[in-house]
mmCIF file of N, CA, C and O in Angstrom:
data_model
loop_
_atom_site.group_PDB
_atom_site.id
_atom_site.type_symbol
_atom_site.label_atom_id
_atom_site.label_comp_id
_atom_site.label_asym_id
_atom_site.label_seq_id
_atom_site.Cartn_x
_atom_site.Cartn_y
_atom_site.Cartn_z
ATOM 1 N N MET A 1 -25.568 54.459 -1.246
ATOM 2 C CA MET A 1 -26.543 53.980 -0.281
ATOM 3 C C MET A 1 -26.518 54.835 0.990
ATOM 4 O O MET A 1 -27.545 55.033 1.606
ATOM 5 N N ARG A 2 -25.332 55.321 1.336
ATOM 6 C CA ARG A 2 -25.199 56.129 2.547
ATOM 7 C C ARG A 2 -25.980 57.437 2.406
ATOM 8 O O ARG A 2 -26.612 57.895 3.359
ATOM 9 N N ASP A 3 -25.944 58.040 1.212
ATOM 10 C CA ASP A 3 -26.691 59.280 0.989
ATOM 11 C C ASP A 3 -28.193 59.051 1.138
ATOM 12 O O ASP A 3 -28.912 59.900 1.661
ATOM 13 N N PHE A 4 -28.642 57.899 0.649
ATOM 14 C CA PHE A 4 -30.066 57.581 0.757
ATOM 15 C C PHE A 4 -30.479 57.486 2.219
ATOM 16 O O PHE A 4 -31.528 57.997 2.614
ATOM 17 N N LEU A 5 -29.665 56.841 3.037
ATOM 18 C CA LEU A 5 -29.973 56.697 4.450
ATOM 19 C C LEU A 5 -30.004 58.049 5.146
ATOM 20 O O LEU A 5 -30.917 58.343 5.921
ATOM 21 N N VAL A 6 -29.033 58.903 4.845
ATOM 22 C CA VAL A 6 -28.988 60.236 5.442
ATOM 23 C C VAL A 6 -30.205 61.047 5.002
ATOM 24 O O VAL A 6 -30.856 61.713 5.818
ATOM 25 N N ASN A 7 -30.523 60.995 3.712
ATOM 26 C CA ASN A 7 -31.695 61.721 3.203
ATOM 27 C C ASN A 7 -32.985 61.219 3.853
ATOM 28 O O ASN A 7 -33.874 62.015 4.179
ATOM 29 N N SER A 8 -33.092 59.926 4.050
ATOM 30 C CA SER A 8 -34.286 59.365 4.684
ATOM 31 C C SER A 8 -34.416 59.835 6.125
ATOM 32 O O SER A 8 -35.513 60.176 6.577
ATOM 33 N N LEU A 9 -33.309 59.840 6.844
ATOM 34 C CA LEU A 9 -33.346 60.292 8.238
ATOM 35 C C LEU A 9 -33.704 61.774 8.334
ATOM 36 O O LEU A 9 -34.496 62.172 9.188
ATOM 37 N N VAL A 10 -33.127 62.588 7.457
ATOM 38 C CA VAL A 10 -33.431 64.017 7.457
ATOM 39 C C VAL A 10 -34.900 64.249 7.101
ATOM 40 O O VAL A 10 -35.593 65.035 7.744
ATOM 41 N N ALA A 11 -35.386 63.547 6.080
ATOM 42 C CA ALA A 11 -36.788 63.690 5.680
ATOM 43 C C ALA A 11 -37.725 63.261 6.811
ATOM 44 O O ALA A 11 -38.739 63.911 7.065
ATOM 45 N N SER A 12 -37.387 62.200 7.496
ATOM 46 C CA SER A 12 -38.200 61.730 8.610
ATOM 47 C C SER A 12 -38.254 62.776 9.727
ATOM 48 O O SER A 12 -39.322 63.058 10.282
ATOM 49 N N ALA A 13 -37.104 63.352 10.048
ATOM 50 C CA ALA A 13 -37.061 64.372 11.103
ATOM 51 C C ALA A 13 -37.854 65.610 10.698
ATOM 52 O O ALA A 13 -38.616 66.165 11.498
ATOM 53 N N VAL A 14 -37.702 66.040 9.443
ATOM 54 C CA VAL A 14 -38.415 67.226 8.970
ATOM 55 C C VAL A 14 -39.924 66.995 8.980
ATOM 56 O O VAL A 14 -40.696 67.856 9.423
ATOM 57 N N LEU A 15 -40.361 65.839 8.510
ATOM 58 C CA LEU A 15 -41.793 65.546 8.496
ATOM 59 C C LEU A 15 -42.360 65.442 9.910
ATOM 60 O O LEU A 15 -43.472 65.913 10.178
ATOM 61 N N THR A 16 -41.599 64.858 10.822
ATOM 62 C CA THR A 16 -42.053 64.768 12.208
ATOM 63 C C THR A 16 -42.220 66.156 12.817
ATOM 64 O O THR A 16 -43.226 66.453 13.469
ATOM 65 N N LEU A 17 -41.237 67.005 12.597
ATOM 66 C CA LEU A 17 -41.329 68.368 13.117
ATOM 67 C C LEU A 17 -42.494 69.122 12.487
ATOM 68 O O LEU A 17 -43.222 69.842 13.170
ATOM 69 N N ALA A 18 -42.674 68.958 11.183
ATOM 70 C CA ALA A 18 -43.763 69.652 10.495
ATOM 71 C C ALA A 18 -45.125 69.214 11.048
ATOM 72 O O ALA A 18 -45.999 70.052 11.303
ATOM 73 N N LEU A 19 -45.292 67.904 11.248
ATOM 74 C CA LEU A 19 -46.580 67.414 11.759
ATOM 75 C C LEU A 19 -46.827 67.821 13.207
ATOM 76 O O LEU A 19 -47.973 67.901 13.640
ATOM 77 N N ASN A 20 -45.765 68.093 13.945
ATOM 78 C CA ASN A 20 -45.937 68.538 15.328
ATOM 79 C C ASN A 20 -46.170 70.037 15.433
ATOM 80 O O ASN A 20 -46.856 70.496 16.347
ATOM 81 N N PHE A 21 -45.610 70.814 14.518
ATOM 82 C CA PHE A 21 -45.715 72.260 14.635
ATOM 83 C C PHE A 21 -46.786 72.890 13.754
ATOM 84 O O PHE A 21 -47.213 74.004 14.020
ATOM 85 N N LEU A 22 -47.249 72.216 12.717
ATOM 86 C CA LEU A 22 -48.291 72.781 11.862
ATOM 87 C C LEU A 22 -49.581 73.095 12.619
ATOM 88 O O LEU A 22 -50.171 74.158 12.398
ATOM 89 N N PRO A 23 -50.046 72.221 13.509
ATOM 90 C CA PRO A 23 -51.271 72.575 14.244
ATOM 91 C C PRO A 23 -51.103 73.823 15.110
ATOM 92 O O PRO A 23 -52.062 74.539 15.361
ATOM 93 N N ARG A 24 -49.895 74.112 15.548
ATOM 94 C CA ARG A 24 -49.667 75.302 16.363
ATOM 95 C C ARG A 24 -49.749 76.578 15.527
ATOM 96 O O ARG A 24 -50.019 77.648 16.055
ATOM 97 N N LEU A 25 -49.527 76.445 14.224
ATOM 98 C CA LEU A 25 -49.629 77.609 13.348
ATOM 99 C C LEU A 25 -51.084 77.992 13.095
ATOM 100 O O LEU A 25 -51.379 79.141 12.779
ATOM 101 N N PHE A 26 -51.982 77.021 13.199
ATOM 102 C CA PHE A 26 -53.399 77.252 12.942
ATOM 103 C C PHE A 26 -54.224 76.788 14.140
ATOM 104 O O PHE A 26 -54.953 75.798 14.059
ATOM 105 N N PRO A 27 -54.142 77.495 15.269
ATOM 106 C CA PRO A 27 -54.834 77.016 16.481
ATOM 107 C C PRO A 27 -56.352 77.013 16.347
ATOM 108 O O PRO A 27 -57.012 76.151 16.926
ATOM 109 N N ASN A 28 -56.908 77.935 15.600
ATOM 110 C CA ASN A 28 -58.371 77.960 15.453
ATOM 111 C C ASN A 28 -58.872 76.750 14.687
ATOM 112 O O ASN A 28 -59.916 76.187 15.016
ATOM 113 N N ALA A 29 -58.149 76.356 13.659
ATOM 114 C CA ALA A 29 -58.547 75.182 12.884
ATOM 115 C C ALA A 29 -58.466 73.925 13.743
ATOM 116 O O ALA A 29 -59.337 73.057 13.680
ATOM 117 N N THR A 30 -57.431 73.843 14.570
ATOM 118 C CA THR A 30 -57.280 72.692 15.456
ATOM 119 C C THR A 30 -58.417 72.657 16.469
ATOM 120 O O THR A 30 -58.994 71.604 16.734
ATOM 121 N N ARG A 31 -58.759 73.793 17.021
ATOM 122 C CA ARG A 31 -59.835 73.869 18.008
ATOM 123 C C ARG A 31 -61.170 73.488 17.362
ATOM 124 O O ARG A 31 -61.970 72.759 17.944
ATOM 125 N N LYS A 32 -61.413 73.977 16.146
ATOM 126 C CA LYS A 32 -62.669 73.657 15.456
ATOM 127 C C LYS A 32 -62.756 72.163 15.158
ATOM 128 O O LYS A 32 -63.821 71.552 15.303
ATOM 129 N N ALA A 33 -61.639 71.564 14.736
ATOM 130 C CA ALA A 33 -61.632 70.131 14.450
ATOM 131 C C ALA A 33 -61.903 69.323 15.718
ATOM 132 O O ALA A 33 -62.656 68.341 15.698
ATOM 133 N N GLU A 34 -61.310 69.747 16.827
ATOM 134 C CA GLU A 34 -61.535 69.058 18.100
ATOM 135 C C GLU A 34 -63.001 69.158 18.514
ATOM 136 O O GLU A 34 -63.609 68.175 18.953
ATOM 137 N N GLN A 35 -63.603 70.339 18.373
ATOM 138 C CA GLN A 35 -65.006 70.516 18.724
ATOM 139 C C GLN A 35 -65.903 69.661 17.832
ATOM 140 O O GLN A 35 -66.897 69.093 18.299
ATOM 141 N N GLU A 36 -65.560 69.554 16.558
ATOM 142 C CA GLU A 36 -66.352 68.730 15.633
ATOM 143 C C GLU A 36 -66.284 67.251 16.030
ATOM 144 O O GLU A 36 -67.291 66.542 15.997
ATOM 145 N N VAL A 37 -65.115 66.790 16.422
ATOM 146 C CA VAL A 37 -64.974 65.394 16.859
ATOM 147 C C VAL A 37 -65.811 65.152 18.113
ATOM 148 O O VAL A 37 -66.529 64.149 18.201
ATOM 149 N N HIS A 38 -65.755 66.068 19.066
ATOM 150 C CA HIS A 38 -66.552 65.922 20.286
ATOM 151 C C HIS A 38 -68.044 65.934 19.964
ATOM 152 O O HIS A 38 -68.816 65.151 20.546
ATOM 153 N N ARG A 39 -68.462 66.790 19.054
ATOM 154 C CA ARG A 39 -69.875 66.848 18.681
ATOM 155 C C ARG A 39 -70.330 65.534 18.064
ATOM 156 O O ARG A 39 -71.403 65.011 18.387
ATOM 157 N N ARG A 40 -69.504 64.979 17.185
ATOM 158 C CA ARG A 40 -69.887 63.722 16.535
ATOM 159 C C ARG A 40 -69.950 62.562 17.524
ATOM 160 O O ARG A 40 -70.812 61.690 17.414
ATOM 161 N N VAL A 41 -69.026 62.536 18.477
ATOM 162 C CA VAL A 41 -69.062 61.488 19.495
ATOM 163 C C VAL A 41 -70.324 61.611 20.340
ATOM 164 O O VAL A 41 -70.996 60.614 20.633
ATOM 165 N N GLU A 42 -70.659 62.822 20.732
ATOM 166 C CA GLU A 42 -71.870 63.029 21.520
ATOM 167 C C GLU A 42 -73.116 62.646 20.733
ATOM 168 O O GLU A 42 -74.050 62.060 21.284
ATOM 169 N N ASP A 43 -73.144 62.955 19.428
ATOM 170 C CA ASP A 43 -74.278 62.568 18.590
ATOM 171 C C ASP A 43 -74.395 61.051 18.496
ATOM 172 O O ASP A 43 -75.496 60.494 18.517
ATOM 173 N N ALA A 44 -73.270 60.377 18.385
ATOM 174 C CA ALA A 44 -73.286 58.913 18.296
ATOM 175 C C ALA A 44 -73.827 58.305 19.580
ATOM 176 O O ALA A 44 -74.602 57.345 19.542
ATOM 177 N N TRP A 45 -73.456 58.857 20.728
ATOM 178 C CA TRP A 45 -73.960 58.353 21.993
ATOM 179 C C TRP A 45 -75.429 58.690 22.172
ATOM 180 O O TRP A 45 -76.183 57.921 22.776
ATOM 181 N N ALA A 46 -75.879 59.826 21.666
ATOM 182 C CA ALA A 46 -77.280 60.227 21.826
ATOM 183 C C ALA A 46 -78.204 59.369 20.965
ATOM 184 O O ALA A 46 -79.363 59.157 21.324
ATOM 185 N N ASP A 47 -77.716 58.866 19.826
ATOM 186 C CA ASP A 47 -78.543 58.095 18.898
ATOM 187 C C ASP A 47 -78.655 56.620 19.264
ATOM 188 O O ASP A 47 -79.373 55.882 18.611
ATOM 189 N N ARG A 48 -77.991 56.174 20.308
ATOM 190 C CA ARG A 48 -77.990 54.744 20.611
ATOM 191 C C ARG A 48 -79.314 54.304 21.238
ATOM 192 O O ARG A 48 -80.049 55.104 21.828
ATOM 193 N N GLU A 49 -79.569 53.040 21.117
ATOM 194 C CA GLU A 49 -80.787 52.451 21.674
ATOM 195 C C GLU A 49 -80.635 52.290 23.189
ATOM 196 O O GLU A 49 -79.515 52.156 23.686
ATOM 197 N N PRO A 50 -81.749 52.261 23.924
ATOM 198 C CA PRO A 50 -81.665 52.161 25.386
ATOM 199 C C PRO A 50 -80.926 50.918 25.884
ATOM 200 O O PRO A 50 -80.184 50.978 26.845
ATOM 201 N N GLY A 51 -81.109 49.774 25.264
ATOM 202 C CA GLY A 51 -80.462 48.543 25.727
ATOM 203 C C GLY A 51 -79.105 48.301 25.107
ATOM 204 O O GLY A 51 -78.482 47.256 25.305
ATOM 205 N N ASP A 52 -78.649 49.241 24.331
ATOM 206 C CA ASP A 52 -77.385 49.081 23.619
ATOM 207 C C ASP A 52 -76.198 49.215 24.570
ATOM 208 O O ASP A 52 -76.208 49.990 25.496
ATOM 209 N N GLY A 53 -75.128 48.481 24.296
ATOM 210 C CA GLY A 53 -73.938 48.571 25.126
ATOM 211 C C GLY A 53 -73.066 49.755 24.755
ATOM 212 O O GLY A 53 -72.174 50.136 25.490
ATOM 213 N N GLY A 54 -73.294 50.362 23.647
ATOM 214 C CA GLY A 54 -72.486 51.496 23.201
ATOM 215 C C GLY A 54 -72.640 51.677 21.706
ATOM 216 O O GLY A 54 -73.338 50.909 21.045
ATOM 217 N N PRO A 55 -72.009 52.673 21.161
ATOM 218 C CA PRO A 55 -72.148 52.887 19.721
ATOM 219 C C PRO A 55 -71.455 51.779 18.935
ATOM 220 O O PRO A 55 -70.406 51.289 19.323
ATOM 221 N N ARG A 56 -72.089 51.373 17.870
ATOM 222 C CA ARG A 56 -71.493 50.344 17.014
ATOM 223 C C ARG A 56 -70.699 51.051 15.929
ATOM 224 O O ARG A 56 -71.231 51.836 15.164
ATOM 225 N N VAL A 57 -69.445 50.744 15.892
ATOM 226 C CA VAL A 57 -68.549 51.405 14.954
ATOM 227 C C VAL A 57 -67.976 50.359 14.022
ATOM 228 O O VAL A 57 -67.445 49.346 14.465
ATOM 229 N N LYS A 58 -68.086 50.613 12.740
ATOM 230 C CA LYS A 58 -67.460 49.729 11.764
ATOM 231 C C LYS A 58 -66.077 50.283 11.456
ATOM 232 O O LYS A 58 -65.924 51.443 11.107
ATOM 233 N N VAL A 59 -65.073 49.434 11.600
ATOM 234 C CA VAL A 59 -63.696 49.848 11.358
ATOM 235 C C VAL A 59 -63.266 49.271 10.027
ATOM 236 O O VAL A 59 -63.364 48.066 9.791
ATOM 237 N N PHE A 60 -62.791 50.142 9.168
ATOM 238 C CA PHE A 60 -62.290 49.724 7.863
ATOM 239 C C PHE A 60 -60.772 49.712 7.927
ATOM 240 O O PHE A 60 -60.146 50.741 8.142
ATOM 241 N N PHE A 61 -60.182 48.545 7.775
ATOM 242 C CA PHE A 61 -58.731 48.411 7.807
ATOM 243 C C PHE A 61 -58.288 47.811 6.477
ATOM 244 O O PHE A 61 -58.460 46.614 6.229
ATOM 245 N N PRO A 62 -57.722 48.638 5.602
ATOM 246 C CA PRO A 62 -57.395 48.172 4.244
ATOM 247 C C PRO A 62 -56.092 47.368 4.204
ATOM 248 O O PRO A 62 -55.108 47.780 3.615
ATOM 249 N N TRP A 63 -56.074 46.196 4.810
ATOM 250 C CA TRP A 63 -54.833 45.440 4.916
ATOM 251 C C TRP A 63 -54.346 44.929 3.569
ATOM 252 O O TRP A 63 -53.137 44.855 3.344
ATOM 253 N N LYS A 64 -55.244 44.615 2.662
ATOM 254 C CA LYS A 64 -54.811 44.141 1.341
ATOM 255 C C LYS A 64 -54.119 45.260 0.572
ATOM 256 O O LYS A 64 -53.061 45.054 -0.027
ATOM 257 N N ALA A 65 -54.713 46.442 0.595
ATOM 258 C CA ALA A 65 -54.113 47.581 -0.102
ATOM 259 C C ALA A 65 -52.775 47.943 0.532
ATOM 260 O O ALA A 65 -51.800 48.248 -0.173
ATOM 261 N N MET A 66 -52.689 47.883 1.853
ATOM 262 C CA MET A 66 -51.432 48.203 2.527
ATOM 263 C C MET A 66 -50.347 47.199 2.151
ATOM 264 O O MET A 66 -49.186 47.571 1.951
ATOM 265 N N LEU A 67 -50.704 45.936 2.055
ATOM 266 C CA LEU A 67 -49.743 44.903 1.678
ATOM 267 C C LEU A 67 -49.237 45.118 0.258
ATOM 268 O O LEU A 67 -48.026 45.077 -0.001
ATOM 269 N N ILE A 68 -50.151 45.394 -0.664
ATOM 270 C CA ILE A 68 -49.765 45.614 -2.063
ATOM 271 C C ILE A 68 -48.901 46.860 -2.192
ATOM 272 O O ILE A 68 -47.858 46.843 -2.867
ATOM 273 N N ILE A 69 -49.286 47.946 -1.542
ATOM 274 C CA ILE A 69 -48.503 49.182 -1.599
ATOM 275 C C ILE A 69 -47.126 48.975 -0.997
ATOM 276 O O ILE A 69 -46.130 49.461 -1.528
ATOM 277 N N SER A 70 -47.045 48.231 0.092
ATOM 278 C CA SER A 70 -45.760 47.952 0.731
ATOM 279 C C SER A 70 -44.845 47.174 -0.199
ATOM 280 O O SER A 70 -43.649 47.492 -0.329
ATOM 281 N N ILE A 71 -45.379 46.176 -0.877
ATOM 282 C CA ILE A 71 -44.567 45.380 -1.803
ATOM 283 C C ILE A 71 -44.104 46.239 -2.978
ATOM 284 O O ILE A 71 -42.923 46.215 -3.364
ATOM 285 N N VAL A 72 -45.007 47.036 -3.540
ATOM 286 C CA VAL A 72 -44.648 47.893 -4.678
ATOM 287 C C VAL A 72 -43.591 48.915 -4.269
ATOM 288 O O VAL A 72 -42.603 49.120 -4.988
ATOM 289 N N LEU A 73 -43.766 49.553 -3.126
ATOM 290 C CA LEU A 73 -42.779 50.541 -2.679
ATOM 291 C C LEU A 73 -41.428 49.895 -2.378
ATOM 292 O O LEU A 73 -40.384 50.496 -2.643
ATOM 293 N N THR A 74 -41.428 48.685 -1.846
ATOM 294 C CA THR A 74 -40.172 47.978 -1.601
ATOM 295 C C THR A 74 -39.444 47.724 -2.906
ATOM 296 O O THR A 74 -38.226 47.939 -3.010
ATOM 297 N N ILE A 75 -40.177 47.300 -3.914
ATOM 298 C CA ILE A 75 -39.561 47.061 -5.216
ATOM 299 C C ILE A 75 -39.029 48.362 -5.806
ATOM 300 O O ILE A 75 -37.902 48.415 -6.316
ATOM 301 N N VAL A 76 -39.793 49.446 -5.721
ATOM 302 C CA VAL A 76 -39.377 50.744 -6.253
ATOM 303 C C VAL A 76 -38.107 51.230 -5.555
ATOM 304 O O VAL A 76 -37.159 51.677 -6.207
ATOM 305 N N VAL A 77 -38.070 51.122 -4.230
ATOM 306 C CA VAL A 77 -36.885 51.567 -3.488
ATOM 307 C C VAL A 77 -35.674 50.729 -3.838
ATOM 308 O O VAL A 77 -34.565 51.263 -4.021
ATOM 309 N N ASN A 78 -35.846 49.432 -3.973
ATOM 310 C CA ASN A 78 -34.715 48.562 -4.319
ATOM 311 C C ASN A 78 -34.217 48.826 -5.737
ATOM 312 O O ASN A 78 -33.004 48.839 -5.986
ATOM 313 N N VAL A 79 -35.117 49.052 -6.669
ATOM 314 C CA VAL A 79 -34.707 49.357 -8.048
ATOM 315 C C VAL A 79 -34.011 50.704 -8.096
ATOM 316 O O VAL A 79 -32.972 50.851 -8.761
ATOM 317 N N ALA A 80 -34.534 51.688 -7.374
ATOM 318 C CA ALA A 80 -33.902 53.011 -7.342
ATOM 319 C C ALA A 80 -32.514 52.917 -6.715
ATOM 320 O O ALA A 80 -31.567 53.572 -7.188
ATOM 321 N N GLY A 81 -32.361 52.098 -5.689
ATOM 322 C CA GLY A 81 -31.039 51.924 -5.066
ATOM 323 C C GLY A 81 -30.069 51.242 -5.992
ATOM 324 O O GLY A 81 -28.877 51.564 -6.029
ATOM 325 N N ALA A 82 -30.556 50.261 -6.769
ATOM 326 C CA ALA A 82 -29.698 49.544 -7.711
ATOM 327 C C ALA A 82 -29.262 50.458 -8.860
ATOM 328 O O ALA A 82 -28.126 50.381 -9.323
ATOM 329 N N ILE A 83 -30.168 51.301 -9.315
ATOM 330 C CA ILE A 83 -29.840 52.229 -10.406
ATOM 331 C C ILE A 83 -28.848 53.297 -9.931
ATOM 332 O O ILE A 83 -27.934 53.671 -10.649
ATOM 333 N N ALA A 84 -29.037 53.757 -8.706
ATOM 334 C CA ALA A 84 -28.186 54.825 -8.170
ATOM 335 C C ALA A 84 -26.762 54.368 -7.897
ATOM 336 O O ALA A 84 -25.832 55.166 -7.935
ATOM 337 N N SER A 85 -26.582 53.094 -7.631
ATOM 338 C CA SER A 85 -25.218 52.655 -7.291
ATOM 339 C C SER A 85 -24.468 52.073 -8.444
ATOM 340 O O SER A 85 -24.543 52.203 -9.522
#
């Protein structure tokens, strides 16, 4: 179990570093993505009606899928831990 904890911590640190430094490796792609987001926001504001309070945004939050995936992953991790020990 101790090895699993150490591996998880190392993987977490590596993934955090990768997600922080990958955009620096491709600055043009990051800049283009930022410009695209700004363009879309401006388009959304330009398309609104005069009496509108702001753009209407539908937010999709897949809470059922997240709950099911969380339960399945918990079972997988517990079974893998039981098999490993």
